[in-house]
JSON list of C-alpha atoms in Angstrom, two decimals:
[
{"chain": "A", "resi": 1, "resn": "UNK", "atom": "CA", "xyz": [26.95, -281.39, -115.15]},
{"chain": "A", "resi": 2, "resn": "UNK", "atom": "CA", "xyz": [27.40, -279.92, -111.72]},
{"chain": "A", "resi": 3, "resn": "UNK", "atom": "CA", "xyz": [25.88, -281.88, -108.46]},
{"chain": "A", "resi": 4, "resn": "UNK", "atom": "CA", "xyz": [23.52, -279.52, -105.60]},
{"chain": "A", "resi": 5, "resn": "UNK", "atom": "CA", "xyz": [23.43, -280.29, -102.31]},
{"chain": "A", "resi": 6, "resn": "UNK", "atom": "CA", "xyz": [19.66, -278.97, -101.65]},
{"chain": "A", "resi": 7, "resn": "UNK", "atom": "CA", "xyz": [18.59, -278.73, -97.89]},
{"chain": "A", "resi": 8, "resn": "UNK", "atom": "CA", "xyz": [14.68, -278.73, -96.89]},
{"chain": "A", "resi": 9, "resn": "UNK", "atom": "CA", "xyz": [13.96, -277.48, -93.64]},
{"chain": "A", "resi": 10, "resn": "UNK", "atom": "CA", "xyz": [10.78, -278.23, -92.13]},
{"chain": "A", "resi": 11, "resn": "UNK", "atom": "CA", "xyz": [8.92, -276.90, -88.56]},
{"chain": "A", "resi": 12, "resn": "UNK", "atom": "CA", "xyz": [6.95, -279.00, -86.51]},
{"chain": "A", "resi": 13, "resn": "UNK", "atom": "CA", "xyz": [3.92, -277.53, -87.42]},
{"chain": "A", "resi": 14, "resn": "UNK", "atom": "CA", "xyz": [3.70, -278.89, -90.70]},
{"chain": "A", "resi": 15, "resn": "UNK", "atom": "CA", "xyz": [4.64, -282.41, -89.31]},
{"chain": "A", "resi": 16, "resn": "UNK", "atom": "CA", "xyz": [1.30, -283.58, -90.08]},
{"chain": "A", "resi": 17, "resn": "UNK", "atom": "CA", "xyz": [0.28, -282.16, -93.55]},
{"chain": "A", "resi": 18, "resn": "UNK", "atom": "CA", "xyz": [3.94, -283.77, -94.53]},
{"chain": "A", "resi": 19, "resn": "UNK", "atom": "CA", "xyz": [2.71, -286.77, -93.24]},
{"chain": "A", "resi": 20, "resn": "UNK", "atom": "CA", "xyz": [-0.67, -286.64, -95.64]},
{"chain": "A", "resi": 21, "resn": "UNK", "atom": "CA", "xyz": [0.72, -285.68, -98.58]},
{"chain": "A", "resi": 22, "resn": "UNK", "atom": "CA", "xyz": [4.51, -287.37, -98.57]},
{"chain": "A", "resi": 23, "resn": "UNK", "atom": "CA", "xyz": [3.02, -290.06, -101.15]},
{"chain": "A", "resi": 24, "resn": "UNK", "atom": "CA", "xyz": [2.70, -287.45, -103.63]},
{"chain": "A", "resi": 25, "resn": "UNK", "atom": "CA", "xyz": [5.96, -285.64, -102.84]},
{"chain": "A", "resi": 26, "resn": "UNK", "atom": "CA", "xyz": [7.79, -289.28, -102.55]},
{"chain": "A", "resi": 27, "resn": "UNK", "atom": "CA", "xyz": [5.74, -289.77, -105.75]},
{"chain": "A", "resi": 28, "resn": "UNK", "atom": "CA", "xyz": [7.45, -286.82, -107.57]},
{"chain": "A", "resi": 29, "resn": "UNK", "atom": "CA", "xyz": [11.11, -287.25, -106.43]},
{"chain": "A", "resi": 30, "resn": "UNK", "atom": "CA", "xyz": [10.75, -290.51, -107.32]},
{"chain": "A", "resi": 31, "resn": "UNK", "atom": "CA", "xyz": [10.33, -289.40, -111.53]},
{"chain": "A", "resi": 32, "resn": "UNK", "atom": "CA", "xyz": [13.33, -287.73, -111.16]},
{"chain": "A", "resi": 33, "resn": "UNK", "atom": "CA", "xyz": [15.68, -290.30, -109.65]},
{"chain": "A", "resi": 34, "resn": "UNK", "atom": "CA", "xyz": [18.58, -290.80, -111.92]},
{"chain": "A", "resi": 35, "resn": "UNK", "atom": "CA", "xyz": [18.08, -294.72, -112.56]},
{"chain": "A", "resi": 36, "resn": "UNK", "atom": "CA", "xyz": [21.82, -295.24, -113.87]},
{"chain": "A", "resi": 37, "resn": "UNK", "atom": "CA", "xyz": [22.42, -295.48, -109.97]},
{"chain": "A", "resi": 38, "resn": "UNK", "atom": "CA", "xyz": [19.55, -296.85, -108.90]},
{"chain": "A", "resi": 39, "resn": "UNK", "atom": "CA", "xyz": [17.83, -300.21, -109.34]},
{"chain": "A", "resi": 40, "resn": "UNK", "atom": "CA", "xyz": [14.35, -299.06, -110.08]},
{"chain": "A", "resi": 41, "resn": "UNK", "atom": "CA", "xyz": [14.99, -300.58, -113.82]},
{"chain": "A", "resi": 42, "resn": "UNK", "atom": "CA", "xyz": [13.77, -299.47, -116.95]},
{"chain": "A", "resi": 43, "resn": "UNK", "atom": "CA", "xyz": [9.75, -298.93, -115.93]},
{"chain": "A", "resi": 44, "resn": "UNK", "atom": "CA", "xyz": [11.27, -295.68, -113.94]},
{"chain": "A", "resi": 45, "resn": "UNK", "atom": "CA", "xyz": [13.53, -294.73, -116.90]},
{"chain": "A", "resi": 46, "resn": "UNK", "atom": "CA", "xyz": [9.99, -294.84, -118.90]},
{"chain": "A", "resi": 47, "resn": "UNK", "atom": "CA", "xyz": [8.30, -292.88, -115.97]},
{"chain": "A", "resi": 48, "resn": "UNK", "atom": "CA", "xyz": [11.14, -290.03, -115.70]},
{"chain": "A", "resi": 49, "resn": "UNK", "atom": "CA", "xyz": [11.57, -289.23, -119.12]},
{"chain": "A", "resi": 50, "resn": "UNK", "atom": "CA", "xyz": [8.17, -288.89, -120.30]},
{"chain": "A", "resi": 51, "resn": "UNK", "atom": "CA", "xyz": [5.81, -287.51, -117.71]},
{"chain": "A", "resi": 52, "resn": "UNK", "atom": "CA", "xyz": [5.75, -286.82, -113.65]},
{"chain": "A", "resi": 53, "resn": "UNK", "atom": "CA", "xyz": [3.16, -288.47, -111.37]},
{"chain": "A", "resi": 54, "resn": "UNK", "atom": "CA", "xyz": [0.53, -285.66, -112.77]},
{"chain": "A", "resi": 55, "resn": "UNK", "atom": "CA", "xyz": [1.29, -286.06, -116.25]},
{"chain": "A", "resi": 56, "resn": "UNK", "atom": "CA", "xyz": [3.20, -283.21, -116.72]},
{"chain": "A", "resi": 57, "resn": "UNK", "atom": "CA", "xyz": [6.41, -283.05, -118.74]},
{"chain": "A", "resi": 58, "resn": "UNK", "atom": "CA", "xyz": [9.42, -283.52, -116.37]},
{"chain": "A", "resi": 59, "resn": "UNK", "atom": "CA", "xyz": [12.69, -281.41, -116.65]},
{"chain": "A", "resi": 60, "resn": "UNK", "atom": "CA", "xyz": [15.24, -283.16, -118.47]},
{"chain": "A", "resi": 61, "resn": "UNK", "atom": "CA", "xyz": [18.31, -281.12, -117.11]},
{"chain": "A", "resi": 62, "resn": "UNK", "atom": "CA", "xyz": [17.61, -282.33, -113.61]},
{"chain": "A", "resi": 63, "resn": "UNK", "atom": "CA", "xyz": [17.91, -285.75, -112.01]},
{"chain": "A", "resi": 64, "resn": "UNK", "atom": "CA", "xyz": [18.18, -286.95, -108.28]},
{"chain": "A", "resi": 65, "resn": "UNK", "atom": "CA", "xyz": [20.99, -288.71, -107.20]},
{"chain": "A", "resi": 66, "resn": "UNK", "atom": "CA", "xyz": [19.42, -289.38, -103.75]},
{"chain": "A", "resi": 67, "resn": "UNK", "atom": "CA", "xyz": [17.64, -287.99, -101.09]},
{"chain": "A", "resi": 68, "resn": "UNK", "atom": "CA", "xyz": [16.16, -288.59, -97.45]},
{"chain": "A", "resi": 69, "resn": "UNK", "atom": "CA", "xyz": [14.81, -286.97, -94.71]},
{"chain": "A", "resi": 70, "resn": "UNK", "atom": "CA", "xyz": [16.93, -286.13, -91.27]},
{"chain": "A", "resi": 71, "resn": "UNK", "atom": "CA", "xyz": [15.98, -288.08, -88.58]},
{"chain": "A", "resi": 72, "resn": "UNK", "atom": "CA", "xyz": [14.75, -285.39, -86.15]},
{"chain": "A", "resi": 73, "resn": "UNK", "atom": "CA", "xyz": [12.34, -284.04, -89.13]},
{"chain": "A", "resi": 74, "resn": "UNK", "atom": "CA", "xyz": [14.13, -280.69, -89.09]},
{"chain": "A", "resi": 75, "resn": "UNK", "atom": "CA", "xyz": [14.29, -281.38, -93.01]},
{"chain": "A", "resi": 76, "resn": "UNK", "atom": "CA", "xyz": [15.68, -283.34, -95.59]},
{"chain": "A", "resi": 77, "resn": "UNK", "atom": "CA", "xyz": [18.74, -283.33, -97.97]},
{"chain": "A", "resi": 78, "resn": "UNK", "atom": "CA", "xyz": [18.34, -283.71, -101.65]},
{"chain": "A", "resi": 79, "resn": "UNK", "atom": "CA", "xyz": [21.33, -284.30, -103.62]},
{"chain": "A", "resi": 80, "resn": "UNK", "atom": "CA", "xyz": [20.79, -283.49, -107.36]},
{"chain": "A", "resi": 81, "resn": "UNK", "atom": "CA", "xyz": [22.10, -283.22, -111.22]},
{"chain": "A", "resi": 82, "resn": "UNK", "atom": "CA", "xyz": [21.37, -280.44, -113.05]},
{"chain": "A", "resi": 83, "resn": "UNK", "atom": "CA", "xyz": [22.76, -277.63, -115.61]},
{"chain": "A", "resi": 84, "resn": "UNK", "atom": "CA", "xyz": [22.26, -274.45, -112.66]},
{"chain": "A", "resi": 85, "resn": "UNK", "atom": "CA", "xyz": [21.12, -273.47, -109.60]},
{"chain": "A", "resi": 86, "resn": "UNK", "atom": "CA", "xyz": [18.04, -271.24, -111.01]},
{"chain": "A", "resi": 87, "resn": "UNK", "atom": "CA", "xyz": [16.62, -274.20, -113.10]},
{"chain": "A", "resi": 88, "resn": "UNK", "atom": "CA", "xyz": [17.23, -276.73, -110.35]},
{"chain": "A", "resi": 89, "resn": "UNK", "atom": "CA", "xyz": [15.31, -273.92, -107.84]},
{"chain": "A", "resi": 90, "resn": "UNK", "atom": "CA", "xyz": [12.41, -273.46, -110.63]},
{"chain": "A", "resi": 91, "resn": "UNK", "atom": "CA", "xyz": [11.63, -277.26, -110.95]},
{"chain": "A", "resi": 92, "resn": "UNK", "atom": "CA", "xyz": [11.62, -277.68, -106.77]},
{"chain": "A", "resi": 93, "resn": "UNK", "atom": "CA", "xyz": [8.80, -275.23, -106.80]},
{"chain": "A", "resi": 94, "resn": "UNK", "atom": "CA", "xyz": [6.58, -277.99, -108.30]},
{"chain": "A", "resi": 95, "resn": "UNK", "atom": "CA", "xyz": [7.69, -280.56, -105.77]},
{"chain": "A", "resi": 96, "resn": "UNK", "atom": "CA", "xyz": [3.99, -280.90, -103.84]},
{"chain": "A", "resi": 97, "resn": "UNK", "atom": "CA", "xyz": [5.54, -279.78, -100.50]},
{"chain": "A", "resi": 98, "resn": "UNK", "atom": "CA", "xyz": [6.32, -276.59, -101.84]},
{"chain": "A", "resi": 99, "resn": "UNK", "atom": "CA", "xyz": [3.10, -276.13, -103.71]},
{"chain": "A", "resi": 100, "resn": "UNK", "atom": "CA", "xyz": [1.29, -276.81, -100.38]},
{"chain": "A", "resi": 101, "resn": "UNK", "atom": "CA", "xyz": [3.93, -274.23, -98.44]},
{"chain": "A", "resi": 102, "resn": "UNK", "atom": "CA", "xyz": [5.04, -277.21, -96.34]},
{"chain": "A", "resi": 103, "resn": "UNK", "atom": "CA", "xyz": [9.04, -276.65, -96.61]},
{"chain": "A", "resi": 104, "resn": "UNK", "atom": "CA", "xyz": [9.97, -273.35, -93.98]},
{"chain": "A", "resi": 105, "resn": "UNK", "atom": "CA", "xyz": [13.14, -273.13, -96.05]},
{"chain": "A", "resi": 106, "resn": "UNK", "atom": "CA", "xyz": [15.22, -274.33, -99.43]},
{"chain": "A", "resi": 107, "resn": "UNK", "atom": "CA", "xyz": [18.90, -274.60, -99.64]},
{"chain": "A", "resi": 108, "resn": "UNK", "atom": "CA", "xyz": [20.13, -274.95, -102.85]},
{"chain": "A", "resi": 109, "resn": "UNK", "atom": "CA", "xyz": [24.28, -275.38, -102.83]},
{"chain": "A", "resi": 110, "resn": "UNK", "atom": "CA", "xyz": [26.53, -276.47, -105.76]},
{"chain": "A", "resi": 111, "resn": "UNK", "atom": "CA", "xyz": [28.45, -279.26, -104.42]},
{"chain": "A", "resi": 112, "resn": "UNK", "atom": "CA", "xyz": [31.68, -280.84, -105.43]},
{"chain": "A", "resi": 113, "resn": "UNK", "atom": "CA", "xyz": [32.31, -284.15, -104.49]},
{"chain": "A", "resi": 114, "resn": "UNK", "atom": "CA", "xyz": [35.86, -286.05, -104.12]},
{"chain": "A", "resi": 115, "resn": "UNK", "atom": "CA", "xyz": [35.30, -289.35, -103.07]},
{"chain": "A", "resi": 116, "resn": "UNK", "atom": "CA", "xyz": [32.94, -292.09, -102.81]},
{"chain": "A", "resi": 117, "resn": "UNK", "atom": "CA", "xyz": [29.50, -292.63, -105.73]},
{"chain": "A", "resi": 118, "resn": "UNK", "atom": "CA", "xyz": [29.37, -289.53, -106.85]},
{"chain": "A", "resi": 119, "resn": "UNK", "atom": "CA", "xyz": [32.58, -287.80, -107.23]},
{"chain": "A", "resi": 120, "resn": "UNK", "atom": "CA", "xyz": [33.70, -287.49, -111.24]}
]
C-alpha cells in the first residue's frame, strides 16, 4: 500500500483555536496510528479498528505512520498508509481541524521511501 507525505499549513491566526481544540485533533490522529510501529499496545489496536474518539467507524484503508507539527507552527507533516490519494483526502476532512477550518492548506503527496523505518 502506497505511503503520503501530507503537509498542513497553518496561519497565525488560527494559533489559538489550534491550541483549544488540538486534544480532539491529537485525539483523532491518534485512532489512526498504525500500532505495528508504535508502542501504544493492543488498547489502541482495539481503539483504531473499531471506532474514532466520536464513535464513528474509522477508515480501515488508512493508518498513520507518524506525524508532528513544525516547529515555527507554519504546519505539520503527516506521513500516512493508505490505498489513494482521494480516500486518504476524504478521511482528513473529518480530522477536527479541518471541520473547524483551522488548516489554511492540505498537501497530500504519494511518497516513496528508500531508506530508514519505512521504506519496503
Amino acid at each position: 500500500m502506497p505511503i503520503f507525505a501530507v503537509h498542513y499549513t497553518y496561519t497565525e491566526a488560527t494559533a489559538a483555536d489550534r491550541a483549544t481544540n488540538r486534544p480532539e485533533h491529537r485525539g483523532w490522529l491518534n485512532a489512526l496510528v498504525d500500532t505495528a510501529v508504535s508502542p501504544a499496545g493492543p488498547e489502541a489496536v482495539a481503539k483504531r479498528d473499531h471506532a474514532g474518539p466520536s464513535g464513528t467507524p474509522l477508515s480501515s484503508t488508512a493508518t498513520l505512520l507518524t506525524s508532528g507539527p513544525y516547529p515555527d507552527g507554519t504546519g505539520a507533516l503527516l506521513i500516512f498508509r493508505a490505498e489513494n490519494a482521494p480516500s486518504l483526502t476524504t478521511l482528513l476532512d473529518d480530522d477536527p481541524f479541518a471541520k473547524l477550518g483551522l488548516i489554511e492548506a492540505v498537501r497530500v503527496v504519494e511518497w516513496l521511501p528508500v531508506m530508514g523505518a519505512f521504506a519496503e
